[in-house]
GROMACS .gro file of C-alpha atoms in nm:
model
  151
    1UNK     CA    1   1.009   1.565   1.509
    2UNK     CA    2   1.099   1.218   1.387
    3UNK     CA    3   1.053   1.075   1.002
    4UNK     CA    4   1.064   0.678   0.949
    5UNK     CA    5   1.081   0.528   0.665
    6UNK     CA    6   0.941   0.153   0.561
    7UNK     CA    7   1.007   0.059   0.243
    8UNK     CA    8   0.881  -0.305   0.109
    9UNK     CA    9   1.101  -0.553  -0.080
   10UNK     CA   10   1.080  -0.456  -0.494
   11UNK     CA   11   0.959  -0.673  -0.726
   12UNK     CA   12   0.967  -0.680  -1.060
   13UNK     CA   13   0.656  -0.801  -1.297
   14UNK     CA   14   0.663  -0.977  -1.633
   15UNK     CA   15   0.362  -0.730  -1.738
   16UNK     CA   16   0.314  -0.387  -1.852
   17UNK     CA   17   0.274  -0.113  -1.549
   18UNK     CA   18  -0.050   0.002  -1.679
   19UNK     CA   19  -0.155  -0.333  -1.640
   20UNK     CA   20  -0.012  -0.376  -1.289
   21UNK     CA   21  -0.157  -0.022  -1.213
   22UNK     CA   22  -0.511  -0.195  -1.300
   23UNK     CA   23  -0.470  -0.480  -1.085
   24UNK     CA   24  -0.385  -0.290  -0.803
   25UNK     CA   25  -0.662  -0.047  -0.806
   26UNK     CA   26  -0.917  -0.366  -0.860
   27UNK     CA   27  -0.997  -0.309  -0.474
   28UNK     CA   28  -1.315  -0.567  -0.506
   29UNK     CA   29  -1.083  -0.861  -0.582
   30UNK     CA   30  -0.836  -0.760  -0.296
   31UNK     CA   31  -0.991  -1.064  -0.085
   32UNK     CA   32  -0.867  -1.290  -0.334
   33UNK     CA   33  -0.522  -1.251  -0.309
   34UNK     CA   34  -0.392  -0.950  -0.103
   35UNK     CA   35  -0.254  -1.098   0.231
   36UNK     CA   36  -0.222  -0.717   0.445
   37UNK     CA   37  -0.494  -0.517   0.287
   38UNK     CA   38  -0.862  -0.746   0.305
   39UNK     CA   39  -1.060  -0.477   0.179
   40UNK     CA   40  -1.084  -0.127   0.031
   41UNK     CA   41  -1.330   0.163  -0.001
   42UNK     CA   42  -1.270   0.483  -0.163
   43UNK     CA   43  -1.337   0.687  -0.504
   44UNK     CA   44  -0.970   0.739  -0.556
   45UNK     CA   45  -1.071   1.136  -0.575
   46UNK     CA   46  -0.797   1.346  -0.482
   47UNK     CA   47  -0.857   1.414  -0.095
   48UNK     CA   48  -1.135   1.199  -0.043
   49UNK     CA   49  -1.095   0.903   0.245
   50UNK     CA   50  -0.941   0.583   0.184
   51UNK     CA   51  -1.072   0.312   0.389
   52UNK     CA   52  -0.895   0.004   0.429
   53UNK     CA   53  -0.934  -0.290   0.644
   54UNK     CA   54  -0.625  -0.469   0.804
   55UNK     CA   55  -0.536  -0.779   0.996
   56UNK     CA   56  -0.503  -0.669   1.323
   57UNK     CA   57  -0.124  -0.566   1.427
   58UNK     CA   58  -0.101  -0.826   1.755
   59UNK     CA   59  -0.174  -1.119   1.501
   60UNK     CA   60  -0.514  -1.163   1.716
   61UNK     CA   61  -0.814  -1.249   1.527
   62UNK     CA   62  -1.045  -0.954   1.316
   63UNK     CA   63  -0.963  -0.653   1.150
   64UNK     CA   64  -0.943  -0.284   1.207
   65UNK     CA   65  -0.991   0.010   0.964
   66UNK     CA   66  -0.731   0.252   0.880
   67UNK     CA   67  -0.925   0.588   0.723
   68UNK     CA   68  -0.670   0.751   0.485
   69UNK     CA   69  -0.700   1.043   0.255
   70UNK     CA   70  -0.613   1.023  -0.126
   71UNK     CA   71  -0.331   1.275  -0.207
   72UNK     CA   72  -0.195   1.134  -0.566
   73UNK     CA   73  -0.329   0.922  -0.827
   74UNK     CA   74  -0.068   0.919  -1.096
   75UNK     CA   75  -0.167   0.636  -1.361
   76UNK     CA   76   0.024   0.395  -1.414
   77UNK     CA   77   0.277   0.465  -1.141
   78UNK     CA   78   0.203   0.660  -0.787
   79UNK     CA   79  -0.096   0.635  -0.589
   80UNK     CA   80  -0.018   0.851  -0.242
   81UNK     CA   81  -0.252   0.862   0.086
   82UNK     CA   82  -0.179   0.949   0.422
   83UNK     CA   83  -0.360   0.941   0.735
   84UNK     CA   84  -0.422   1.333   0.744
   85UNK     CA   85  -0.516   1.466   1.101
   86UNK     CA   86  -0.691   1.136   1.187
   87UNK     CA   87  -0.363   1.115   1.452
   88UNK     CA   88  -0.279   1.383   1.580
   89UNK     CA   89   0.128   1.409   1.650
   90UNK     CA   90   0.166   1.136   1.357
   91UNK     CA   91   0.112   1.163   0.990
   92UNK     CA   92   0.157   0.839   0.787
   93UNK     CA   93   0.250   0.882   0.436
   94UNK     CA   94   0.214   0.541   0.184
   95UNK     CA   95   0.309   0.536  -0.151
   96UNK     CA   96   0.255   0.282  -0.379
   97UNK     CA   97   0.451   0.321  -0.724
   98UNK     CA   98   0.483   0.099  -1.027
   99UNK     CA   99   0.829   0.135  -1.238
  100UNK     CA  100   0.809   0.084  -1.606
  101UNK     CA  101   1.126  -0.149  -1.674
  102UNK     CA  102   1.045  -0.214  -2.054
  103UNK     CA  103   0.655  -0.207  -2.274
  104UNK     CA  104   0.610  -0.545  -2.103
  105UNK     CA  105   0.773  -0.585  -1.757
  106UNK     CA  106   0.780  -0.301  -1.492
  107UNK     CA  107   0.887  -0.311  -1.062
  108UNK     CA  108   0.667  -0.211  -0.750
  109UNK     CA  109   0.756  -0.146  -0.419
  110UNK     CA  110   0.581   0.072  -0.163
  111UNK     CA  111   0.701   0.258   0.119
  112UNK     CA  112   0.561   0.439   0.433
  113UNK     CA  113   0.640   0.775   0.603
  114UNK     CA  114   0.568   0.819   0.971
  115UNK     CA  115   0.696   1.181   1.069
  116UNK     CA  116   0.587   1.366   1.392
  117UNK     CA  117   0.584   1.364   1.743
  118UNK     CA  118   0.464   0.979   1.802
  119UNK     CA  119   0.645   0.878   1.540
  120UNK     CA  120   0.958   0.708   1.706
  121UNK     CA  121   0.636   0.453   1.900
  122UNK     CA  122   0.457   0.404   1.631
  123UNK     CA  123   0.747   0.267   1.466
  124UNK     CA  124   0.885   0.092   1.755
  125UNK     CA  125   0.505  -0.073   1.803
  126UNK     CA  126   0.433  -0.149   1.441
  127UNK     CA  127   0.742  -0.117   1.264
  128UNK     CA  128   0.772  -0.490   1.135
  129UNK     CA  129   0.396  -0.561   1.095
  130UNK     CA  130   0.420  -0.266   0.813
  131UNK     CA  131   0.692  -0.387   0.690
  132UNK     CA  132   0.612  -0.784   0.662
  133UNK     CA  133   0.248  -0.661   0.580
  134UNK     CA  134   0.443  -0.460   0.273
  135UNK     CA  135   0.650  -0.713   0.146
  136UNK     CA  136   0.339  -0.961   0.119
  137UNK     CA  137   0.127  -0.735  -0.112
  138UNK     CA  138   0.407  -0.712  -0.330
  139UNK     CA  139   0.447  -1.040  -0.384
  140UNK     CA  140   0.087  -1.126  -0.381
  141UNK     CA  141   0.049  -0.838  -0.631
  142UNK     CA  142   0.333  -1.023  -0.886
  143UNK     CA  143   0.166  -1.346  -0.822
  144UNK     CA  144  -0.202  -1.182  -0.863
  145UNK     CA  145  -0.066  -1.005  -1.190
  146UNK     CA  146   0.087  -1.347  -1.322
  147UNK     CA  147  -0.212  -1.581  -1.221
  148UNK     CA  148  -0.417  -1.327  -1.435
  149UNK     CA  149  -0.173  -1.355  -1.759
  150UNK     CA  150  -0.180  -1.722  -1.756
  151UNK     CA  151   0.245  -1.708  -1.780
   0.00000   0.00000   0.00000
């Protein structure tokens, strides 16, 4: 069984990770500034589905839905999903966490897992569209957070 890890560029925020943690949770504004994730549905209840629409991987035009499953909501620092059994012989672990740095700045990066059997082509296939897609949310998120403080 293969494991591959993607882990985005960290940034670091002039703003306090509660904050941060509130911006990136305000799903219905994602269309305003998140480049990679257009859309979200979900309650954030532990095990209930995450829904999130994405530009398509090929660059071609439209989106596709990835259903997720909430495993960790950790305020202000981890939120955890994976894709559960919705492939089987891959599981896809994301983790999103916030860093306190000081009361008024804090870092976020985000990283995915891919274990199993399909792993090694999954990450061969979409290895750099997760990772580009990553490192664009979190700068879009520092931008987002700093457009919204007015600094």
């Amino acid at each position: 069984m293969s494991t591959h890890l993607i882990e985005s560029v960290v940034v670091e925020i002039d703003a306090p990770a509660a904050f941060v943690w509130d911006v990136l949770l305000d799903y219905p504004n994602y269309p305003q500034w998140n480049p990679y994730t257009l859309a979200v549905t979900t309650t954030l209840a532990v095990g209930s589905p995450i829904d999130l629409t994405l530009p398509r991987p090929d660059g071609s035009a439209g989106t596709w839905v990835s259903r997720e499953y909430i495993r960790a909501v950790e305020p202000p620092r981890l939120l955890r999903y994976d894709t559960g059994d919705t492939f089987p012989g891959l599981l896809g672990t994301r983790d999103q966490v916030i860093t306190p740095l000081s009361a008024d700045r804090c870092g976020y990066q985000t990283f995915e897992t891919f274990t199993g059997k399909y792993a090694d082509a999954v990450f061969a296939a979409q290895g750099d569209y997760v990772k580009n897609g990553f490192d664009s949310v979190a700068h879009a998120l520092r931008d987002r957070v700093v457009s919204l403080l007015g600094v």
